[in-house]
XYZ file of C-alpha atoms in Angstrom:
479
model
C -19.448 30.095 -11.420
C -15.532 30.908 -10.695
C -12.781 29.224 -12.265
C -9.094 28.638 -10.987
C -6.222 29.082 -12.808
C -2.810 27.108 -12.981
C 0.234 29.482 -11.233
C 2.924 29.389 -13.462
C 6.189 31.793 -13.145
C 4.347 34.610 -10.981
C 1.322 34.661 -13.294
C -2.708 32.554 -13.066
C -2.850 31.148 -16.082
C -5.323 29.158 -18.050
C -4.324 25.883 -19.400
C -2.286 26.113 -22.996
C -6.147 24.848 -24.606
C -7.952 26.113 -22.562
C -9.623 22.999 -21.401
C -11.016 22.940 -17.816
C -13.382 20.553 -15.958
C -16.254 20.746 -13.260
C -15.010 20.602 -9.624
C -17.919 20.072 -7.293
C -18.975 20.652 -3.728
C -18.838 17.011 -1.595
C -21.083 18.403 0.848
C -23.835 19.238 -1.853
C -22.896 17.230 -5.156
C -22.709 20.527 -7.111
C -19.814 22.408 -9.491
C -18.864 25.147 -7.633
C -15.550 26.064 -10.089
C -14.044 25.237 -12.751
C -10.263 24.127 -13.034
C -7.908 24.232 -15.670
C -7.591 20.744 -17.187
C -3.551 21.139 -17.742
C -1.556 18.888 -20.296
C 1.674 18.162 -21.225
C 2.593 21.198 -22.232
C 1.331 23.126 -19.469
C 3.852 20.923 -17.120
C 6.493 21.723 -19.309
C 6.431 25.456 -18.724
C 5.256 25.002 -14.961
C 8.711 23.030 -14.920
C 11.138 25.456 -17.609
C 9.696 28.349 -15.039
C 10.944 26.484 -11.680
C 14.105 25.830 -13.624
C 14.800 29.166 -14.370
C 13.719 30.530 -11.057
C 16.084 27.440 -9.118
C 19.147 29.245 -10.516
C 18.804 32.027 -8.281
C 16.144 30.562 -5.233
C 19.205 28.306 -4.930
C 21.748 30.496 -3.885
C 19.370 32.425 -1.416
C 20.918 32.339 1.846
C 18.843 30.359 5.047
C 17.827 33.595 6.372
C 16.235 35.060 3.178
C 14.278 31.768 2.992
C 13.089 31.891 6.580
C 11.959 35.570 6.282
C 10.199 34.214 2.809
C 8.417 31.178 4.712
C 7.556 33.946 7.908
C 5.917 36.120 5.478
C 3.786 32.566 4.103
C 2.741 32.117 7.312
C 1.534 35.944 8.751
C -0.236 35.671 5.299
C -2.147 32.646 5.902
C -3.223 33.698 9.451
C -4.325 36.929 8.436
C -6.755 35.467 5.500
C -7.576 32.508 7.666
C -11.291 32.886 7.617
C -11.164 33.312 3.585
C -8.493 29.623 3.252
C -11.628 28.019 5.964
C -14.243 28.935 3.523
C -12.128 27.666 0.879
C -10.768 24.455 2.275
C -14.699 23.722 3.235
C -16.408 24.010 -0.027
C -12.907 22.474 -1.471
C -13.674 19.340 0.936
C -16.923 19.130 2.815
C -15.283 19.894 5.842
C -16.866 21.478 9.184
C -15.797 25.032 9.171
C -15.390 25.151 12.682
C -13.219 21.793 13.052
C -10.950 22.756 10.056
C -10.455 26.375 11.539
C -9.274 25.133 15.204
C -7.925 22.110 14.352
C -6.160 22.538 10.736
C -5.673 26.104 10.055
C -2.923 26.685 13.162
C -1.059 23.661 12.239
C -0.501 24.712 9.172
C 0.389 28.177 10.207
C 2.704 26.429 12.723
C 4.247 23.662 10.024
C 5.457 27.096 7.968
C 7.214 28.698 10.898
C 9.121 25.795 11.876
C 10.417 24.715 8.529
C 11.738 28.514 8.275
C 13.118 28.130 11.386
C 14.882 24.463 10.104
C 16.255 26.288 7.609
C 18.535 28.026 8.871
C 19.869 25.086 11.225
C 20.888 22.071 8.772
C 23.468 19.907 9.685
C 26.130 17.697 8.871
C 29.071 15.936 9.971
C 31.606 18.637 11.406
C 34.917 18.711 9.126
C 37.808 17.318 10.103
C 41.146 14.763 8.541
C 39.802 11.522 7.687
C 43.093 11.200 5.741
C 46.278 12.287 6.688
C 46.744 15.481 5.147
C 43.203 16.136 3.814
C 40.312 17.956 5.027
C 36.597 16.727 4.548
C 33.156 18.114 5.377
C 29.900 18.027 4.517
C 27.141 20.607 2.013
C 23.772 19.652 2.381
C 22.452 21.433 -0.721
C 18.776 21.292 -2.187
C 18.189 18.706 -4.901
C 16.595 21.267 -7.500
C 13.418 21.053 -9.110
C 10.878 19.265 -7.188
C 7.529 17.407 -8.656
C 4.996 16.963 -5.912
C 1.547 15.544 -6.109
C -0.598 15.809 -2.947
C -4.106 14.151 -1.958
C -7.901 15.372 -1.793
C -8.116 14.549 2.422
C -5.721 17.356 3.217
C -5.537 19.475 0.535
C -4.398 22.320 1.862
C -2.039 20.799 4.959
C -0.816 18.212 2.535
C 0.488 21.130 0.176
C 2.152 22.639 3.153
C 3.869 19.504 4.101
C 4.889 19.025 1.011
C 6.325 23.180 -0.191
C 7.314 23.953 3.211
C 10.519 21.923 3.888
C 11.003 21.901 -0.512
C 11.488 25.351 -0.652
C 13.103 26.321 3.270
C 15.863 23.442 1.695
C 16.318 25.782 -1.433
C 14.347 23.798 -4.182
C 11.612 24.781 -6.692
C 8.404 23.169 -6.914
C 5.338 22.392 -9.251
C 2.881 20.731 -7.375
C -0.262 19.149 -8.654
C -3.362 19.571 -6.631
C -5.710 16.421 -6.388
C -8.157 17.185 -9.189
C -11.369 16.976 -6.518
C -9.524 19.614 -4.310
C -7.297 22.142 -6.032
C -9.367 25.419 -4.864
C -7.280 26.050 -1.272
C -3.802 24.975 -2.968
C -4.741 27.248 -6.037
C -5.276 30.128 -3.066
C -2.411 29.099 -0.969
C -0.309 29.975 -4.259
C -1.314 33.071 -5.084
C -0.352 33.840 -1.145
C 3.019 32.398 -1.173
C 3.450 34.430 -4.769
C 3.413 37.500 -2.954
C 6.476 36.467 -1.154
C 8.559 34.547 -3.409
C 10.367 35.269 -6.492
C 8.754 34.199 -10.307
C 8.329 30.355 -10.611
C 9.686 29.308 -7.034
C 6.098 27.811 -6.531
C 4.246 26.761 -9.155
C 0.711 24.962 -9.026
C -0.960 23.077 -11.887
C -4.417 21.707 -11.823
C -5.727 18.483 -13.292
C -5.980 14.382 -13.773
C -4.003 11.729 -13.287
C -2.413 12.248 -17.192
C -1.497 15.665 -15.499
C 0.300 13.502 -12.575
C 1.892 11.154 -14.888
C 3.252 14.212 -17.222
C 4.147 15.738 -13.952
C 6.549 12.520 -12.922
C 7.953 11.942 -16.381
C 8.970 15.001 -17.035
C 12.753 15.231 -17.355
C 13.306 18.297 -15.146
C 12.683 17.157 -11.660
C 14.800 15.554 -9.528
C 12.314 14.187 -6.802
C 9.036 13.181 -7.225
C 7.165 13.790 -3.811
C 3.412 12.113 -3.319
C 0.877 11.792 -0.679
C -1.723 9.318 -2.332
C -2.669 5.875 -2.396
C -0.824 2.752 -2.426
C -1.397 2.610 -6.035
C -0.757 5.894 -7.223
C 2.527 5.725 -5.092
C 3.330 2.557 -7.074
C 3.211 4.145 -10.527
C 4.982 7.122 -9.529
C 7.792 4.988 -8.425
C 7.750 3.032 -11.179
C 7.773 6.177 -13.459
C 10.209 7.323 -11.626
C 12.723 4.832 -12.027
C 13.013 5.376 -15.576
C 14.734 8.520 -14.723
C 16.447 7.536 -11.515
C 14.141 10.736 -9.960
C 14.170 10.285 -6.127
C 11.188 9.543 -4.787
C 9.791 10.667 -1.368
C 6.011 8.194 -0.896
C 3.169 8.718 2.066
C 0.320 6.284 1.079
C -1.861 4.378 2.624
C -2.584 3.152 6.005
C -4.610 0.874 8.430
C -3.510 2.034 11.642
C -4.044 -0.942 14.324
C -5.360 0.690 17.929
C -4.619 -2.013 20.799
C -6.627 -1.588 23.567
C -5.576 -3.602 26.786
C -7.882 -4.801 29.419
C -6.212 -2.306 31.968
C -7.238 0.475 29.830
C -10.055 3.125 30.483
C -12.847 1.635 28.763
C -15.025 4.752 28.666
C -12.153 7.450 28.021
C -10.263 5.262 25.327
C -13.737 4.649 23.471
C -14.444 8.503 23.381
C -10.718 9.480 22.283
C -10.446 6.294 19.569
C -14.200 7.284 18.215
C -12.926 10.808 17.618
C -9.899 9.417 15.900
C -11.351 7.272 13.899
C -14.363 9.419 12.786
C -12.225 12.868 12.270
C -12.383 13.921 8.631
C -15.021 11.046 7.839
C -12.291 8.535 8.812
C -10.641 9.842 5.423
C -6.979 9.592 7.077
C -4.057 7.420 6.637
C -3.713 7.272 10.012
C -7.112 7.012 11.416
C -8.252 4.936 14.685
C -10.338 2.531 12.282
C -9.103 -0.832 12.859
C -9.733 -1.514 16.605
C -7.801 -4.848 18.544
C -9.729 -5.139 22.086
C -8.823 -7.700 24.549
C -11.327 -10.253 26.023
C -11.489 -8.975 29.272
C -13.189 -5.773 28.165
C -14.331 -6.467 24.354
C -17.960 -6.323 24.851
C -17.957 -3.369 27.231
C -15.561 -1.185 25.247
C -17.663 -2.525 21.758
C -21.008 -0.820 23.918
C -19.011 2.016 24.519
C -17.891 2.489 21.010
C -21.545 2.178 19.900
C -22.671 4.903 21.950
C -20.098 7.187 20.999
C -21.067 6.740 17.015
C -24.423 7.463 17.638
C -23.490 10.539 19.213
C -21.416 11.672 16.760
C -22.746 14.269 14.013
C -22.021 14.525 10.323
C -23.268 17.342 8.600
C -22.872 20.401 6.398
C -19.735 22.799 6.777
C -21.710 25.224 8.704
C -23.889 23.348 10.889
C -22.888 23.445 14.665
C -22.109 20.280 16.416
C -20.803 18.501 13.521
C -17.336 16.410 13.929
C -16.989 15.436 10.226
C -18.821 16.442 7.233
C -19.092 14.621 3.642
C -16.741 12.011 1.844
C -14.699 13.342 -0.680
C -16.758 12.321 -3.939
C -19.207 9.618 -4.982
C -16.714 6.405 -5.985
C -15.284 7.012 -2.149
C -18.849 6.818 -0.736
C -19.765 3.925 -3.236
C -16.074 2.154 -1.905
C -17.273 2.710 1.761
C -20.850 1.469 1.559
C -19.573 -1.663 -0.616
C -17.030 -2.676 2.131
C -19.503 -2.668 4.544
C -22.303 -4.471 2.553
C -19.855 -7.219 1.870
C -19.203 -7.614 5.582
C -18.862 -11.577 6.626
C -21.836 -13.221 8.591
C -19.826 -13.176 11.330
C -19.531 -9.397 11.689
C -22.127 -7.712 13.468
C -22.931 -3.624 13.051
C -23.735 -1.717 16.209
C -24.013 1.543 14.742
C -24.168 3.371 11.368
C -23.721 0.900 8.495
C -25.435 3.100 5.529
C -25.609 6.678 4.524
C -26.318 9.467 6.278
C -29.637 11.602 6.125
C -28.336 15.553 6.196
C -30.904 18.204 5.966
C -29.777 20.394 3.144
C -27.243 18.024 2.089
C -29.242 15.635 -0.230
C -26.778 15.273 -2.906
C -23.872 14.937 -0.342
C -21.750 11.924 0.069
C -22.535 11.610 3.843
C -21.979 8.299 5.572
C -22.998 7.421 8.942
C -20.735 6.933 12.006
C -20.057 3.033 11.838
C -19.286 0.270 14.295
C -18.580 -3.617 13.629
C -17.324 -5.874 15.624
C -16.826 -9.554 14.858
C -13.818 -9.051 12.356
C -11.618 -12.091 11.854
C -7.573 -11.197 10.734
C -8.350 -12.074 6.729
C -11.469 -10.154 6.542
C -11.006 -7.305 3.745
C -12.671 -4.974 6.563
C -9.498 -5.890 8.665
C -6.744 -6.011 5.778
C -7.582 -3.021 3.555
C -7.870 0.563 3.806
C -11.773 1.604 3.825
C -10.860 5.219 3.848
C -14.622 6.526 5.654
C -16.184 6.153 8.932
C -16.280 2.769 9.807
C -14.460 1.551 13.121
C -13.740 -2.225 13.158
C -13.093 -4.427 16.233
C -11.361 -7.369 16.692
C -11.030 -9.133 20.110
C -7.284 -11.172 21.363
C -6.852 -12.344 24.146
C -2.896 -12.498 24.670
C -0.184 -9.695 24.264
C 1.513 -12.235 21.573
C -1.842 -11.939 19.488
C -2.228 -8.418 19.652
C 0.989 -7.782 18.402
C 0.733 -10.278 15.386
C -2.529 -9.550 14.062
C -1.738 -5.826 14.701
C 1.065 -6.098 12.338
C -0.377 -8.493 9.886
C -1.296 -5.970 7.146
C 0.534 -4.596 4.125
C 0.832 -0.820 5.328
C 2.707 0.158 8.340
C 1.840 4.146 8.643
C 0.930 4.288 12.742
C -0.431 2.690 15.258
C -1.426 3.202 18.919
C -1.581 1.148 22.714
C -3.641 1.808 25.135
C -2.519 0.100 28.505
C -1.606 1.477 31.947
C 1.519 -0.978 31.949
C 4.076 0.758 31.254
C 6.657 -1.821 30.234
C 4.282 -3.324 28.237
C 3.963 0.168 25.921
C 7.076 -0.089 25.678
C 7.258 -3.495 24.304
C 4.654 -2.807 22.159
C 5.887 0.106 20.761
C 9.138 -1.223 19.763
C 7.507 -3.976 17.837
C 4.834 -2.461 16.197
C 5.815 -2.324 12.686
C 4.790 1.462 12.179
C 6.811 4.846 11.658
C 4.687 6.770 14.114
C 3.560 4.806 17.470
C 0.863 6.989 20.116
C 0.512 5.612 23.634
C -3.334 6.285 25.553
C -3.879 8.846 22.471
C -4.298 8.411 19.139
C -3.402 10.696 15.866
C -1.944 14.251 17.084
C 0.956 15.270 15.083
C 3.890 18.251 16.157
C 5.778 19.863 13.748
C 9.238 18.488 15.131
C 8.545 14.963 15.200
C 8.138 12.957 11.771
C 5.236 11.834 10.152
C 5.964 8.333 8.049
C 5.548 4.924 6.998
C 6.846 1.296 6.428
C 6.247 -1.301 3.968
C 3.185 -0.687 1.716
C 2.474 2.844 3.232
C 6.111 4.589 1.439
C 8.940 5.865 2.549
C 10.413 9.226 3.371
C 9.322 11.576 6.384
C 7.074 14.606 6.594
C 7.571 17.041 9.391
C 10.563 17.690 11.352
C 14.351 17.807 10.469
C 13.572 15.010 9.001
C 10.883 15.918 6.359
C 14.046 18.921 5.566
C 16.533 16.535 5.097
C 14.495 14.772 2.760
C 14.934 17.527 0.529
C 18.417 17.734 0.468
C 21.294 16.079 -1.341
C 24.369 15.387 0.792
C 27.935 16.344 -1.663
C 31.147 15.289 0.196
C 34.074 17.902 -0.298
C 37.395 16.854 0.581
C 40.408 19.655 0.184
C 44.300 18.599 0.551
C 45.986 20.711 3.053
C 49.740 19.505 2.901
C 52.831 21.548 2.060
């Protein structure tokens, strides 16, 4: 069996006791590695090293961090094959979905942020004051803590280094403990091209997280997690006054009109919601279908499930493969037993039989319909592949029980009116808003939430800016 090892200041290292825990396979319930099981004091010299190396990474000019973040990039495509491999024993994932539809965008996501970085902006200077001149330095905050999730491990690192260090910050990023093997690789890349202690990865648990956040060096804390996790880092956070940049959770309403292309919106929406085992933030999972078509588009869903095809990493056909680890398959199959009387399952509704994958957390492509607006199925995040559909039958309804949850992450309309998208999308409480499409993401447009799903933008300018601290310089110019 292999084992990982922490980056730290250039160099793998093993945690300071040596301690290190089992990280398994999803697709086959097995260890496959070990990782180091870091403490306190492993953070601490994770965080002296970005420190040190801040000092000099922050005075690199834009174009030396571009060429650094170019290099990143030509590196990742040109061991692509080896990070697929990776990322699928790391996750469970198909190896041919994750290397045509995650691999270029995170290629893609490094090359623009290199390009951002050399095109921040600011208010031009000019005499606010009679006699004095002021302007604008966006400058990068410093040391940067970041924690990132086990759905995405390896994009999720990349939205979270790429804008940190193309704004001139250090990082030490913790890896989800289920999924640290592709962020552990994607390290030892990037090390290649940056200087001693820019980057720095450390593996572990939550303790790990919390010694992460609490630690006095960092002047950010960024997380992609869940509602609670973003919760305690915030509150941790606060003791210190640390920025905070959050991306939880989300239960992404998809409003289907009766105008709408039954057959076309149930394929794209049942590929949206089922896409990584429905393990998204922003999955097509929590279905609002009006009257006129509800039981037609509910049929069409149905038959879309049961042609759907979990499976093992390498098995052709296969749109999603396991759920990340047994408590996330035990969470999905509860929500679903506990469905209300008045729910009815047209598909799916129990595990998944996958030859060769007996100890796998597979879960069956799943369809109810029948949800009421209190339901848990309809308020809380079930994280798996389980599409829920609710029926309204006015414009007014849509739009309040679509924004009657706690999260407000995204959310999509499917109509051929075109003034009513437009309604809709202004008041749909949700930072990202599709129209007849659901989930794709660009690198120049931002990626964040509202209310219980955090604040702060991946992506985009906007994800760069995040990164920055704004410092107001104002010079006297009289005789």
């Amino acid at each position: 069996m292999t084992t990982l090892r922490n980056l730290i200041d250039g160099e793998l290292v093993d945690a300071a006791d040596g301690a290190t825990y089992d990280v398994v396979n999803p697709a086959t319930g097995k260890a496959y590695t070990t990782a180091p099981a870091s403490g306190a004091e492993d953070v601490d010299r994770a965080m002296r090293a970005a420190d040190r190396a801040f000092a000099s990474w922050g005075e690199t000019t834009p174009k030396e961090r571009q060429e650094a973040l170019l290099r990143i990039a030509q590196a990742l495509e040109d061991r692509s094959d080896e990070l697929v491999r990776v990322e699928c024993e790391n996750t469970g994932k198909p190896l041919a979905v994750t290397a045509e539809e995650e691999l270029p965008p995170c290629v893609d996501q490094l090359r623009f942020f290199a390009g951002a970085a050399r095109v921040l902006e600011g208010r031009g200077s000019a005499e606010y004051l009679a006699d004095h001149t002021s302007w604008i330095r966006r400058e990068p905050i410093g040391v940067v803590a970041q924690v990132t999730p086990w759905n995405y491990p390896l994009m999720m690192a990349i939205w979270k280094i790429a804008p940190a260090l193309a704004a001139g910050n250090t990082v030490v990023l913790k890896p989800s403990d289920t999924t640290p093997a592709s962020t552990v690789l994607l390290a030892e890349l990037a090390n290649e091209h940056l200087p001693p202690g820019v980057l720095n990865v450390v593996c572990g648990n939550r303790d790990t997280g919390r010694a992460l956040v609490q630690h006095p060096t960092p002047r950010l804390v960024a997380i992609t997690g869940s509602v609670r996790a973003g919760t305690e880092v915030a509150t941790a956070a606060a003791a210190d006054v640390k920025r905070v940049h959050l991306e939880l959770g989300g239960k992404a309403p998809v409003v289907v009109f009766d105008d709408a292309d039954v057959a076309s919106a149930a394929e794209a929406i049942a590929t949206g919601g089922y896409f990584n085992a429905g393990q998204d933030c922003t999955a097509a999972t929590r279905v609002l279908v009006a009257d006129g078509i509800h039981d037609d588009f509910v049929a069409a869903l149905a038959e879309q499930a049961k042609a759907t095809r979990t499976g093992l990493p390498e098995d052709a056909g296969v749109l999603y493969g396991a759920l990340n680890n047994p408590d996330q398959l035990a969470r999905v199959a509860g929500m679903v037993d506990r469905l209300p009387d008045h729910a009815t399952i047209h598909a799916g509704g129990s595990t998944a039989e996958v030859a060769g994958g007996e100890g796998g957390y597979f879960y069956a492509p799943t369809v109810v319909s029948g949800l009421r607006q209190p339901d848990e199925a309809s308020q809380d995040e079930i994280f798996g592949p389980v599409i829920t559909v609710q029926r309204f039958a006015e414009e007014a309804e849509a739009l309040r029980c679509a924004n009657d949850v706690r999260y407000g992450l995204s959310a999509s309309v499917w109509t051929k009116d075109h003034a009513r998208a437009m309604r809709m999308s202004k008041r749909l409480d949700f930072g990202v808003v599709w129209i007849n499409t659901h989930i794709p993401f660009v690198s120049e447009m931002p990626h964040g939430g509202f209310g219980h799903s955090g604040y702060g933008k991946d992506l985009s300018m906007y994800g760069l800016e995040d990164y920055t601290r704004i410092k107001h310089v104002m010079s006297y110019i009289g005789e």
